[in-house]
Structure formats: C-alpha cells, structure tokens
Amino acid sequence: MAGDVTSLFRSTAAHSPSMAAPAREGGDGAGPVDFRVPCNPYFPTPAMFDELAARLREIITHYPSSADTITAELCGLLQLPPQCVAMGNGSTELITWIDHLLVRESLAVPVPTFGRWTDQPMETGKRVDMFPLQESGGFALDLAQYADFVRARGTRVAVVSNPNNPDGGFLHRHAVVQFMDAMADRDLVVVDESFLEFADAEAEPSVVQEALIRPNVVVLRSLGTNFGLHGIRFGYLVANPALAGRIRSMLPKWNLNSFAEHVVFMLREHGREYAHSLQQVRRDRLDMAGQLAALPGLTVYPSQGNFLFVRLPVGAEGTVVRDRLLTEHRILVRECGDTIGSSSRFLRLVVRPQVDVRRLVSGLEQVLYGTRRGAAVPEPGPGTGYSSGTAAVDRLVSATNGTGVRGLAAQAVAAAAPVGAVGAGAPGPAATPGTGAGVPMPAAAQSFPQPQQQPLPRVPQPAPVEPALVEPALFEPVLPQPAALRPAALQPATPQPVMPQPAVAQPLMPQPAVAQGVPRPMPYPAPTPPGVPARGGLTAAQVRGTTGPGAPVAPGLSPAAATGWPGTTGWPDAAGMGQAG
C-alpha cells in the first residue's frame, strides 16, 4: 500500500479519495480510521443500522417517494413550512443550483472555506471575490470588514459559513443578522449552516427564521453531516417561498434516494439519541483539542464544528505527515494544501471518540517527533546560529512567544550580565554573539557599537565614532558627556576660551552599563492573542472558542442551556435548537 498512497490522493478530482479507495488498497478490505470526513460517529445508533440492514432489499429495489413527500416529513420534524424548504441530493446539489439560478455575475466568500463555494461559480464563469481570513487573527471573520470588502468590489452575492469549514470559526447570531441588514441591497446572501448543530457557544445561533421573511437570504443545512451519513447525500435549504420554490422547481423528480427517505422517516422516533450524540461530539471536541494542544509546536484553532483545524510544527510538511499516518498507522487525515487560503502546514481533523484520538495522537507523536532520523520535524542542531530563513523566523517567534528580536535581546542581556554588575561601579560586560548552546544575538543588537573599558587618565580618547541607529524601544539613550569631556569634533560652534581643567576632572570614570547603550531587559510580553499560541501550545479560549463551563457570556447574549440542544423527547425546530414535538 505504501507505494500507492500518493496516487490515491492525486488520481481523484475531489480533495480526498473515497473511503473505499484506501480500503481496497489495504488488501483486507478494512479501511483506516477516518479523521478526514466530518461526521457524527454516534448517530445513527447501532439499532438504527440494524433496522436499515433488515430492510436493505426493500430499500434498494423500490423507487423512493417524491421529494415533496420526504420534504413534508422533514418539515414536520423541524416545524418549517414546506413551501420554504428545498431538499437536495447533498448540499453540493443545492450549491450548484444556487449558482445557476441566483448568482448573476459575482460572488464573494471568505477563504479558506468549503471548496464548492469557490470552484462552482468559477466553473460557470462568475467572478469570485475572495476575502482572506488572516492566520495571525486565528482565521476569525470580521463581518464589518467583509461587508466593506463586498461593497468595494461591487459583488452581488455574499456567502458566510457558520461555523466555517475548515477552521470551525463561529459567528454569533446578532452579528450575522447585522450583516444581512447591511447586505439588503445585494442580490443574495447565503448563510451555510452545515455544521451549526455541533455548536454550543450560543443558545439560538441559527438565522433560519430570518431567512423565511427576508427577500434575499438563503440558509443551507446538511443532514449527511449531522447524522453521520455522507453516503446517503441529503441536505436542505431554507428561504422565502419564492426563492425556495425557484430552486425546488429545477430539482429532478426523484433526486432523493430510498435510503434518504427511510432515514428521514426513522428520525421521529430517535430524537433523544440524536440529541445525546450532539452532546457527546461536543465533549469529544474539548477532549481532543486538549490532547492535540499538548503536542509540542502543534497549534489548535478554536472550533465550533465537529472538526479541529491544526497547524503543524515548523518544518513539518502536511503531505508527508498525511502519507506516513496512512501507511504506518492506518489513519486518514485531511491535508489542506489544496484549499485556497490555507497551506500544507494545516490539517483538518474530525472529532472522533477518545479511543481513536489516542491512536491519532500516538501516530502524530511518532511521525513528528519519533526517532529523529525519520521524524517529520527536524531537530535544530546545537550551536546553530541565527539565520534569515523561514524556519528560523518561525523558531524565533515560537521561542519568544511572538516578541521576536526584542525577546532575544532581553534574553541575551539577562544571560550575560553578572549579578550586581550594573550600577555597582563596574563597567557593563560587552554583549557577544552566543555560541554553542547559548542564545545567538540578532543582527540588530550586533550592529550596535559594543562598550569598551574606559582608558586611564592622560591617555588620549579614541576618535569619535558615529553611533549606529538603534531602535528606541530596545536601547537606552547614551547620557550626554560634560562639555569639558567632549571630543573636539563634538564641541559647539561658539568659540570658548581654552581653560586648564582641574586634575580631578581628568580621569574618565566608567559609566554604568545602562548609560553605555547596552540593551535593557524587556518586560514580559503581553498576553498571547488568539491564533498565536505560546510556544506551540494553546490558549484557553482556543480550545472551544467561547464555550466551556464558566466561560464569560458576551453582552446581550444569554448563556446556553446545560445541553444547548433539544430535550430528550423532541427534535430541533427551524433554528436547530428548540422543541419540535
């Protein structure tokens, strides 16, 4: 199988092979542990699968009911008017028809995101305006800036994913509603809520009810993701009756298969199991984020989806890590080098049960840090000096928690200065570049003239040297010398009589180190901002964004309920949250 791994990922037009492909290559028909495709590992229940298996012959040998019949059953569960809903053969079918029918010339979308939001419009000749999400900001979307971007570009359609895929970034409902208000003059606003049922940061996060009454809003939702049944291919959109009817009129008569029909009609009796499955996924997400954050150099971004977005340590190549995890540990992960706005240093890892997560963490430990001869992350050799390469820059940022050259300068001074040397009447030690296991001085500090021991009395001073430019925040200013001690070249232009100086003024006393231009130690850096973990670790807010017991509640928002989801006797309503009978 090892020789065929790379071809598995290159021989398909999709971003990853189907689960059947690596299973066939494995020889025994058993597939690897899949951390690649987002799903719900706890639903359907084993009893539901047994029921589907018992009716397999009936399911695959008969035509399904019409889409209207299946849609009416789903709307009864969700308490939605059927005329405002269109069900499709997966969300991608609905995205395709949205593009064909409702996107005239241009579409804006933040990146990175689900690939069909960028690829589909480009395939039909539309202009796609991509709004980049910044890694330095934890890939968080600023909706106000995004709205300004849409207006500046003159884009007619705007897409927002909540939570976003692949990073899991979450937007509060009131912010999304404000964005829809700002985009009221656009042709269309699409809110992709395919992963919203896994979120627990807010009690009522969905804008489905807004879509029912707005003239230009469509909300997209996925059933395959929520139910862990991607192979069945079913999803739905919600909009006002005119928009939903326009999409529905273009869909084929039997666009939903018999498996989809049977699952939808089983759901009414299994609302309790579904609610419990969502709660378990959220608990697993917290546990998995904590275990991954413990790996040195691995960055875990906050997520409200059923997946985690992670950045590999410096020097690790995503495709190599992906291939080795598959060949050596039979673990399948999603490497994001082909995602617009991302790179091969990022992986999207699906939330799975703890037993699978332990296997993933063990595999990552061996691939990234195992025997150094075969590790994916190279270990810096002792005595390696500072360089300007990309890897060195990343190590610099990691070693100083983002303070960069300032932090290294402070470390160098702290390491070189003896206790009590400064201000004790002795000259400050000269800063020299570190060697061996020491900390190398950055170029900014090395270029500054190094302080030298002052000459004895009656010894002529050296020629004046123009001091090098230094950063004010790093260095203290050199104290001005008395006029009698200034070199002739620095004397004021006003003629003054030459007077003999008293003998007591002749000796040059050594100056304290702080007056000689030696860098002073810097204070501790400010708290780490989101998306920039300290030393490759994880800030508290990054584990689950704004979630978790005791998390502060944003102004104007009510805290989520204990479960954040429907009771054990009902199903989510249109917003995916309340009771539905």
mmCIF file of C-alpha atoms in Angstrom, residues 51-374:
data_model
loop_
_atom_site.group_PDB
_atom_site.id
_atom_site.type_symbol
_atom_site.label_atom_id
_atom_site.label_comp_id
_atom_site.label_asym_id
_atom_site.label_seq_id
_atom_site.Cartn_x
_atom_site.Cartn_y
_atom_site.Cartn_z
ATOM 1 C CA GLU A 51 -33.155 -1.737 11.146
ATOM 2 C CA LEU A 52 -31.772 -0.359 7.883
ATOM 3 C CA ALA A 53 -29.896 -3.613 7.250
ATOM 4 C CA ALA A 54 -33.027 -5.670 7.805
ATOM 5 C CA ARG A 55 -34.879 -3.612 5.185
ATOM 6 C CA LEU A 56 -31.978 -3.395 2.717
ATOM 7 C CA ARG A 57 -33.649 -5.456 -0.028
ATOM 8 C CA GLU A 58 -36.816 -3.344 0.167
ATOM 9 C CA ILE A 59 -34.852 -0.086 0.184
ATOM 10 C CA ILE A 60 -32.712 -0.763 -2.890
ATOM 11 C CA THR A 61 -35.317 -2.484 -5.067
ATOM 12 C CA HIS A 62 -38.095 0.125 -4.992
ATOM 13 C CA TYR A 63 -38.439 3.703 -6.119
ATOM 14 C CA PRO A 64 -38.372 6.297 -3.359
ATOM 15 C CA SER A 65 -41.275 8.618 -2.709
ATOM 16 C CA SER A 66 -41.248 12.032 -4.343
ATOM 17 C CA ALA A 67 -39.079 14.772 -2.864
ATOM 18 C CA ASP A 68 -42.236 16.623 -1.792
ATOM 19 C CA THR A 69 -43.277 13.694 0.410
ATOM 20 C CA ILE A 70 -39.858 13.400 2.064
ATOM 21 C CA THR A 71 -39.612 17.181 2.470
ATOM 22 C CA ALA A 72 -43.020 17.346 4.151
ATOM 23 C CA GLU A 73 -41.920 14.726 6.710
ATOM 24 C CA LEU A 74 -38.704 16.610 7.481
ATOM 25 C CA CYS A 75 -40.549 19.925 7.812
ATOM 26 C CA GLY A 76 -42.942 18.310 10.269
ATOM 27 C CA LEU A 77 -39.972 17.468 12.482
ATOM 28 C CA LEU A 78 -38.330 20.884 12.147
ATOM 29 C CA GLN A 79 -41.564 22.910 12.283
ATOM 30 C CA LEU A 80 -40.859 24.632 8.972
ATOM 31 C CA PRO A 81 -43.356 25.445 6.211
ATOM 32 C CA PRO A 82 -42.699 23.030 3.313
ATOM 33 C CA GLN A 83 -43.011 25.820 0.726
ATOM 34 C CA CYS A 84 -39.905 27.444 2.260
ATOM 35 C CA VAL A 85 -37.715 24.326 2.031
ATOM 36 C CA ALA A 86 -35.949 22.582 -0.831
ATOM 37 C CA MET A 87 -34.212 19.230 -0.264
ATOM 38 C CA GLY A 88 -31.274 18.216 -2.418
ATOM 39 C CA ASN A 89 -29.030 15.252 -3.085
ATOM 40 C CA GLY A 90 -26.457 16.666 -0.716
ATOM 41 C CA SER A 91 -25.643 20.333 -0.127
ATOM 42 C CA THR A 92 -23.465 20.366 -3.241
ATOM 43 C CA GLU A 93 -26.520 19.876 -5.473
ATOM 44 C CA LEU A 94 -28.145 22.871 -3.820
ATOM 45 C CA ILE A 95 -24.965 24.961 -4.168
ATOM 46 C CA THR A 96 -24.917 24.100 -7.876
ATOM 47 C CA TRP A 97 -28.496 25.300 -8.405
ATOM 48 C CA ILE A 98 -27.947 28.419 -6.298
ATOM 49 C CA ASP A 99 -25.067 29.275 -8.607
ATOM 50 C CA HIS A 100 -27.011 28.567 -11.797
ATOM 51 C CA LEU A 101 -30.219 30.350 -10.808
ATOM 52 C CA LEU A 102 -29.356 33.077 -8.295
ATOM 53 C CA VAL A 103 -25.757 34.172 -8.953
ATOM 54 C CA ARG A 104 -25.657 36.540 -11.909
ATOM 55 C CA GLU A 105 -22.091 37.818 -12.200
ATOM 56 C CA SER A 106 -20.073 37.742 -8.982
ATOM 57 C CA LEU A 107 -19.848 36.052 -5.603
ATOM 58 C CA ALA A 108 -17.803 36.929 -2.505
ATOM 59 C CA VAL A 109 -16.629 34.358 0.009
ATOM 60 C CA PRO A 110 -14.104 34.347 2.876
ATOM 61 C CA VAL A 111 -11.236 31.897 2.386
ATOM 62 C CA PRO A 112 -10.289 29.294 3.403
ATOM 63 C CA THR A 113 -13.719 27.703 3.116
ATOM 64 C CA PHE A 114 -15.590 24.766 1.578
ATOM 65 C CA GLY A 115 -14.178 24.350 -1.929
ATOM 66 C CA ARG A 116 -17.507 24.319 -3.782
ATOM 67 C CA TRP A 117 -18.160 27.932 -2.811
ATOM 68 C CA THR A 118 -15.105 28.987 -4.812
ATOM 69 C CA ASP A 119 -14.973 26.300 -7.509
ATOM 70 C CA GLN A 120 -18.636 26.148 -8.563
ATOM 71 C CA PRO A 121 -19.019 29.846 -9.545
ATOM 72 C CA MET A 122 -15.674 29.848 -11.336
ATOM 73 C CA GLU A 123 -16.721 26.796 -13.326
ATOM 74 C CA THR A 124 -19.686 28.775 -14.684
ATOM 75 C CA GLY A 125 -17.664 31.898 -15.487
ATOM 76 C CA LYS A 126 -18.580 34.040 -12.482
ATOM 77 C CA ARG A 127 -16.164 36.369 -10.747
ATOM 78 C CA VAL A 128 -15.260 35.093 -7.282
ATOM 79 C CA ASP A 129 -14.060 37.757 -4.827
ATOM 80 C CA MET A 130 -12.133 36.019 -2.058
ATOM 81 C CA PHE A 131 -11.821 37.699 1.330
ATOM 82 C CA PRO A 132 -8.719 36.262 3.065
ATOM 83 C CA LEU A 133 -9.006 35.211 6.695
ATOM 84 C CA GLN A 134 -5.756 36.025 8.483
ATOM 85 C CA GLU A 135 -3.801 33.296 10.229
ATOM 86 C CA SER A 136 -2.473 35.880 12.697
ATOM 87 C CA GLY A 137 -6.060 36.513 13.797
ATOM 88 C CA GLY A 138 -6.930 32.851 14.222
ATOM 89 C CA PHE A 139 -8.870 32.861 10.907
ATOM 90 C CA ALA A 140 -11.650 34.863 12.590
ATOM 91 C CA LEU A 141 -14.066 36.617 10.220
ATOM 92 C CA ASP A 142 -14.726 40.319 10.841
ATOM 93 C CA LEU A 143 -18.162 40.786 9.280
ATOM 94 C CA ALA A 144 -17.886 44.580 9.185
ATOM 95 C CA GLN A 145 -14.657 44.399 7.176
ATOM 96 C CA TYR A 146 -16.174 41.715 4.975
ATOM 97 C CA ALA A 147 -19.200 43.936 4.248
ATOM 98 C CA ASP A 148 -16.865 46.799 3.297
ATOM 99 C CA PHE A 149 -14.994 44.402 1.015
ATOM 100 C CA VAL A 150 -18.214 43.303 -0.702
ATOM 101 C CA ARG A 151 -19.248 46.919 -1.310
ATOM 102 C CA ALA A 152 -15.815 47.983 -2.532
ATOM 103 C CA ARG A 153 -15.746 45.137 -5.026
ATOM 104 C CA GLY A 154 -19.355 45.629 -6.099
ATOM 105 C CA THR A 155 -20.070 41.943 -5.513
ATOM 106 C CA ARG A 156 -23.678 40.881 -5.987
ATOM 107 C CA VAL A 157 -23.757 37.707 -3.818
ATOM 108 C CA ALA A 158 -22.123 37.195 -0.403
ATOM 109 C CA VAL A 159 -21.527 33.838 1.308
ATOM 110 C CA VAL A 160 -20.951 33.277 5.020
ATOM 111 C CA SER A 161 -20.263 29.853 6.577
ATOM 112 C CA ASN A 162 -21.105 29.443 10.261
ATOM 113 C CA PRO A 163 -19.204 27.584 11.576
ATOM 114 C CA ASN A 164 -16.631 27.964 8.842
ATOM 115 C CA ASN A 165 -15.027 24.947 7.214
ATOM 116 C CA PRO A 166 -12.116 24.076 7.660
ATOM 117 C CA ASP A 167 -11.289 26.185 10.750
ATOM 118 C CA GLY A 168 -14.574 25.957 12.673
ATOM 119 C CA GLY A 169 -14.802 29.726 13.302
ATOM 120 C CA PHE A 170 -18.106 30.780 14.856
ATOM 121 C CA LEU A 171 -20.274 33.890 14.367
ATOM 122 C CA HIS A 172 -22.912 34.977 16.855
ATOM 123 C CA ARG A 173 -26.444 35.272 15.555
ATOM 124 C CA HIS A 174 -26.797 39.008 16.144
ATOM 125 C CA ALA A 175 -23.650 39.664 14.090
ATOM 126 C CA VAL A 176 -24.964 37.577 11.185
ATOM 127 C CA VAL A 177 -28.302 39.411 11.305
ATOM 128 C CA GLN A 178 -26.495 42.761 11.191
ATOM 129 C CA PHE A 179 -24.527 41.544 8.196
ATOM 130 C CA MET A 180 -27.722 40.532 6.415
ATOM 131 C CA ASP A 181 -29.128 44.003 7.117
ATOM 132 C CA ALA A 182 -26.018 45.582 5.598
ATOM 133 C CA MET A 183 -26.350 43.356 2.521
ATOM 134 C CA ALA A 184 -30.055 44.104 1.937
ATOM 135 C CA ASP A 185 -29.224 45.744 -1.405
ATOM 136 C CA ARG A 186 -27.306 42.706 -2.709
ATOM 137 C CA ASP A 187 -28.844 40.054 -4.940
ATOM 138 C CA LEU A 188 -28.343 37.269 -2.407
ATOM 139 C CA VAL A 189 -26.817 36.397 0.970
ATOM 140 C CA VAL A 190 -26.117 32.700 1.599
ATOM 141 C CA VAL A 191 -25.512 31.502 5.163
ATOM 142 C CA ASP A 192 -24.070 27.983 5.171
ATOM 143 C CA GLU A 193 -25.013 26.359 8.485
ATOM 144 C CA SER A 194 -23.976 22.843 7.542
ATOM 145 C CA PHE A 195 -22.089 22.335 10.836
ATOM 146 C CA LEU A 196 -24.087 24.592 13.153
ATOM 147 C CA GLU A 197 -25.805 21.797 15.072
ATOM 148 C CA PHE A 198 -22.454 20.897 16.639
ATOM 149 C CA ALA A 199 -22.014 24.418 18.056
ATOM 150 C CA ASP A 200 -22.743 25.207 21.687
ATOM 151 C CA ALA A 201 -21.417 28.757 22.005
ATOM 152 C CA GLU A 202 -24.897 30.277 21.840
ATOM 153 C CA ALA A 203 -28.395 29.097 22.694
ATOM 154 C CA GLU A 204 -30.051 30.206 19.430
ATOM 155 C CA PRO A 205 -27.322 30.515 16.775
ATOM 156 C CA SER A 206 -29.304 29.874 13.581
ATOM 157 C CA VAL A 207 -30.779 32.533 11.276
ATOM 158 C CA VAL A 208 -33.270 30.157 9.644
ATOM 159 C CA GLN A 209 -36.252 32.148 10.906
ATOM 160 C CA GLU A 210 -34.764 35.304 9.357
ATOM 161 C CA ALA A 211 -34.457 33.558 6.005
ATOM 162 C CA LEU A 212 -38.188 32.855 5.958
ATOM 163 C CA ILE A 213 -39.065 36.545 5.781
ATOM 164 C CA ARG A 214 -36.139 38.186 4.012
ATOM 165 C CA PRO A 215 -36.212 38.637 0.231
ATOM 166 C CA ASN A 216 -32.569 37.792 -0.459
ATOM 167 C CA VAL A 217 -31.394 35.260 2.155
ATOM 168 C CA VAL A 218 -30.845 31.510 1.780
ATOM 169 C CA VAL A 219 -29.735 29.259 4.655
ATOM 170 C CA LEU A 220 -28.096 25.952 3.767
ATOM 171 C CA ARG A 221 -28.026 22.932 6.089
ATOM 172 C CA SER A 222 -26.620 19.399 5.829
ATOM 173 C CA LEU A 223 -28.293 16.229 7.052
ATOM 174 C CA GLY A 224 -25.473 13.908 5.988
ATOM 175 C CA THR A 225 -23.015 15.744 8.254
ATOM 176 C CA ASN A 226 -25.386 15.959 11.219
ATOM 177 C CA PHE A 227 -26.404 12.319 11.008
ATOM 178 C CA GLY A 228 -23.028 10.858 10.040
ATOM 179 C CA LEU A 229 -24.449 9.595 6.737
ATOM 180 C CA HIS A 230 -22.479 11.295 3.959
ATOM 181 C CA GLY A 231 -23.068 8.374 1.629
ATOM 182 C CA ILE A 232 -26.824 8.947 1.547
ATOM 183 C CA ARG A 233 -26.434 12.512 0.210
ATOM 184 C CA PHE A 234 -29.197 14.701 1.575
ATOM 185 C CA GLY A 235 -29.376 18.315 2.659
ATOM 186 C CA TYR A 236 -31.839 21.177 2.543
ATOM 187 C CA LEU A 237 -32.092 24.942 2.186
ATOM 188 C CA VAL A 238 -34.496 27.417 3.755
ATOM 189 C CA ALA A 239 -35.612 30.674 2.126
ATOM 190 C CA ASN A 240 -38.726 32.704 1.446
ATOM 191 C CA PRO A 241 -41.303 30.809 -0.660
ATOM 192 C CA ALA A 242 -40.289 32.499 -3.922
ATOM 193 C CA LEU A 243 -36.586 31.671 -3.653
ATOM 194 C CA ALA A 244 -37.166 28.157 -2.296
ATOM 195 C CA GLY A 245 -39.766 27.450 -4.978
ATOM 196 C CA ARG A 246 -37.418 28.582 -7.725
ATOM 197 C CA ILE A 247 -34.753 26.109 -6.566
ATOM 198 C CA ARG A 248 -37.295 23.339 -5.959
ATOM 199 C CA SER A 249 -38.752 23.665 -9.466
ATOM 200 C CA MET A 250 -35.374 22.812 -11.027
ATOM 201 C CA LEU A 251 -34.657 19.687 -8.978
ATOM 202 C CA PRO A 252 -35.272 16.238 -10.537
ATOM 203 C CA LYS A 253 -38.395 14.340 -9.577
ATOM 204 C CA TRP A 254 -36.542 11.609 -7.644
ATOM 205 C CA ASN A 255 -33.446 13.499 -6.559
ATOM 206 C CA LEU A 256 -33.641 11.894 -3.083
ATOM 207 C CA ASN A 257 -32.950 8.165 -2.839
ATOM 208 C CA SER A 258 -34.690 5.489 -0.819
ATOM 209 C CA PHE A 259 -32.041 5.458 1.904
ATOM 210 C CA ALA A 260 -32.658 9.167 2.494
ATOM 211 C CA GLU A 261 -36.396 8.560 2.687
ATOM 212 C CA HIS A 262 -36.089 5.737 5.221
ATOM 213 C CA VAL A 263 -33.711 7.710 7.453
ATOM 214 C CA VAL A 264 -35.948 10.790 7.468
ATOM 215 C CA PHE A 265 -38.974 8.717 8.423
ATOM 216 C CA MET A 266 -36.981 6.999 11.213
ATOM 217 C CA LEU A 267 -35.940 10.275 12.825
ATOM 218 C CA ARG A 268 -39.213 10.994 14.620
ATOM 219 C CA GLU A 269 -38.621 8.036 16.931
ATOM 220 C CA HIS A 270 -34.945 8.767 17.610
ATOM 221 C CA GLY A 271 -34.810 12.416 18.670
ATOM 222 C CA ARG A 272 -33.395 11.525 22.084
ATOM 223 C CA GLU A 273 -30.494 9.547 20.607
ATOM 224 C CA TYR A 274 -29.712 12.353 18.188
ATOM 225 C CA ALA A 275 -29.601 14.978 20.954
ATOM 226 C CA HIS A 276 -27.279 12.761 23.003
ATOM 227 C CA SER A 277 -24.989 12.253 20.008
ATOM 228 C CA LEU A 278 -24.528 16.015 19.605
ATOM 229 C CA GLN A 279 -23.658 16.396 23.282
ATOM 230 C CA GLN A 280 -21.083 13.616 23.030
ATOM 231 C CA VAL A 281 -19.431 15.172 19.974
ATOM 232 C CA ARG A 282 -19.046 18.460 21.867
ATOM 233 C CA ARG A 283 -17.424 16.692 24.813
ATOM 234 C CA ASP A 284 -15.099 14.818 22.478
ATOM 235 C CA ARG A 285 -14.152 18.088 20.753
ATOM 236 C CA LEU A 286 -12.956 19.572 24.040
ATOM 237 C CA ASP A 287 -11.009 16.456 24.990
ATOM 238 C CA MET A 288 -9.453 16.082 21.544
ATOM 239 C CA ALA A 289 -8.377 19.730 21.421
ATOM 240 C CA GLY A 290 -6.635 19.379 24.757
ATOM 241 C CA GLN A 291 -4.737 16.245 23.727
ATOM 242 C CA LEU A 292 -3.592 17.747 20.426
ATOM 243 C CA ALA A 293 -2.563 21.025 22.075
ATOM 244 C CA ALA A 294 -0.170 19.079 24.302
ATOM 245 C CA LEU A 295 1.946 18.107 21.276
ATOM 246 C CA PRO A 296 4.967 20.447 21.029
ATOM 247 C CA GLY A 297 4.694 23.012 18.258
ATOM 248 C CA LEU A 298 1.170 21.986 17.206
ATOM 249 C CA THR A 299 -1.348 24.852 17.101
ATOM 250 C CA VAL A 300 -5.058 24.100 17.596
ATOM 251 C CA TYR A 301 -7.527 26.763 16.466
ATOM 252 C CA PRO A 302 -10.887 27.352 18.188
ATOM 253 C CA SER A 303 -13.700 25.411 16.550
ATOM 254 C CA GLN A 304 -17.464 25.097 16.917
ATOM 255 C CA GLY A 305 -17.722 22.415 14.237
ATOM 256 C CA ASN A 306 -17.211 18.668 14.512
ATOM 257 C CA PHE A 307 -13.595 19.078 13.410
ATOM 258 C CA LEU A 308 -10.409 20.865 14.501
ATOM 259 C CA PHE A 309 -8.049 22.941 12.371
ATOM 260 C CA VAL A 310 -4.404 22.478 13.367
ATOM 261 C CA ARG A 311 -1.092 23.907 12.207
ATOM 262 C CA LEU A 312 1.833 21.514 12.120
ATOM 263 C CA PRO A 313 5.150 22.374 13.803
ATOM 264 C CA VAL A 314 7.819 24.254 11.900
ATOM 265 C CA GLY A 315 9.495 22.053 9.315
ATOM 266 C CA ALA A 316 6.663 19.524 9.011
ATOM 267 C CA GLU A 317 5.173 19.007 5.530
ATOM 268 C CA GLY A 318 1.491 18.139 5.537
ATOM 269 C CA THR A 319 1.566 15.704 2.638
ATOM 270 C CA VAL A 320 4.419 13.763 4.247
ATOM 271 C CA VAL A 321 2.598 13.620 7.577
ATOM 272 C CA ARG A 322 -0.618 12.550 5.825
ATOM 273 C CA ASP A 323 1.064 9.778 3.843
ATOM 274 C CA ARG A 324 3.035 8.422 6.801
ATOM 275 C CA LEU A 325 -0.024 8.393 9.047
ATOM 276 C CA LEU A 326 -1.830 6.333 6.430
ATOM 277 C CA THR A 327 0.958 3.895 5.595
ATOM 278 C CA GLU A 328 2.429 3.436 9.085
ATOM 279 C CA HIS A 329 -0.619 3.881 11.311
ATOM 280 C CA ARG A 330 -3.644 3.435 9.014
ATOM 281 C CA ILE A 331 -5.017 6.863 9.901
ATOM 282 C CA LEU A 332 -6.572 9.086 7.233
ATOM 283 C CA VAL A 333 -6.386 12.876 7.718
ATOM 284 C CA ARG A 334 -7.303 15.901 5.610
ATOM 285 C CA GLU A 335 -4.230 17.830 4.490
ATOM 286 C CA CYS A 336 -5.309 21.352 3.446
ATOM 287 C CA GLY A 337 -2.599 22.339 0.979
ATOM 288 C CA ASP A 338 -5.119 22.364 -1.892
ATOM 289 C CA THR A 339 -7.551 24.659 -0.045
ATOM 290 C CA ILE A 340 -7.499 28.285 -1.153
ATOM 291 C CA GLY A 341 -6.319 30.428 1.753
ATOM 292 C CA SER A 342 -4.590 27.545 3.522
ATOM 293 C CA SER A 343 -1.314 25.649 3.066
ATOM 294 C CA SER A 344 0.198 22.218 3.546
ATOM 295 C CA ARG A 345 1.127 23.082 7.134
ATOM 296 C CA PHE A 346 -2.545 22.738 8.105
ATOM 297 C CA LEU A 347 -4.652 19.662 8.783
ATOM 298 C CA ARG A 348 -8.374 19.404 9.428
ATOM 299 C CA LEU A 349 -9.035 16.613 11.911
ATOM 300 C CA VAL A 350 -12.543 15.288 12.521
ATOM 301 C CA VAL A 351 -13.726 14.913 16.115
ATOM 302 C CA ARG A 352 -13.864 11.230 16.948
ATOM 303 C CA PRO A 353 -14.216 9.054 20.079
ATOM 304 C CA GLN A 354 -11.377 9.085 22.582
ATOM 305 C CA VAL A 355 -10.055 5.663 21.635
ATOM 306 C CA ASP A 356 -9.477 6.895 18.076
ATOM 307 C CA VAL A 357 -7.992 10.183 19.278
ATOM 308 C CA ARG A 358 -5.404 8.348 21.369
ATOM 309 C CA ARG A 359 -4.396 6.422 18.267
ATOM 310 C CA LEU A 360 -4.118 9.679 16.304
ATOM 311 C CA VAL A 361 -2.025 11.392 18.969
ATOM 312 C CA SER A 362 0.289 8.384 19.211
ATOM 313 C CA GLY A 363 0.697 8.340 15.432
ATOM 314 C CA LEU A 364 1.428 12.075 15.298
ATOM 315 C CA GLU A 365 3.997 11.739 18.073
ATOM 316 C CA GLN A 366 5.859 9.044 16.165
ATOM 317 C CA VAL A 367 5.640 10.773 12.788
ATOM 318 C CA LEU A 368 6.529 14.262 14.051
ATOM 319 C CA TYR A 369 8.945 13.581 16.884
ATOM 320 C CA GLY A 370 9.788 9.842 16.767
ATOM 321 C CA THR A 371 13.366 8.734 16.117
ATOM 322 C CA ARG A 372 14.947 11.880 14.791
ATOM 323 C CA ARG A 373 16.359 10.125 11.753
ATOM 324 C CA GLY A 374 12.832 9.557 10.469
#
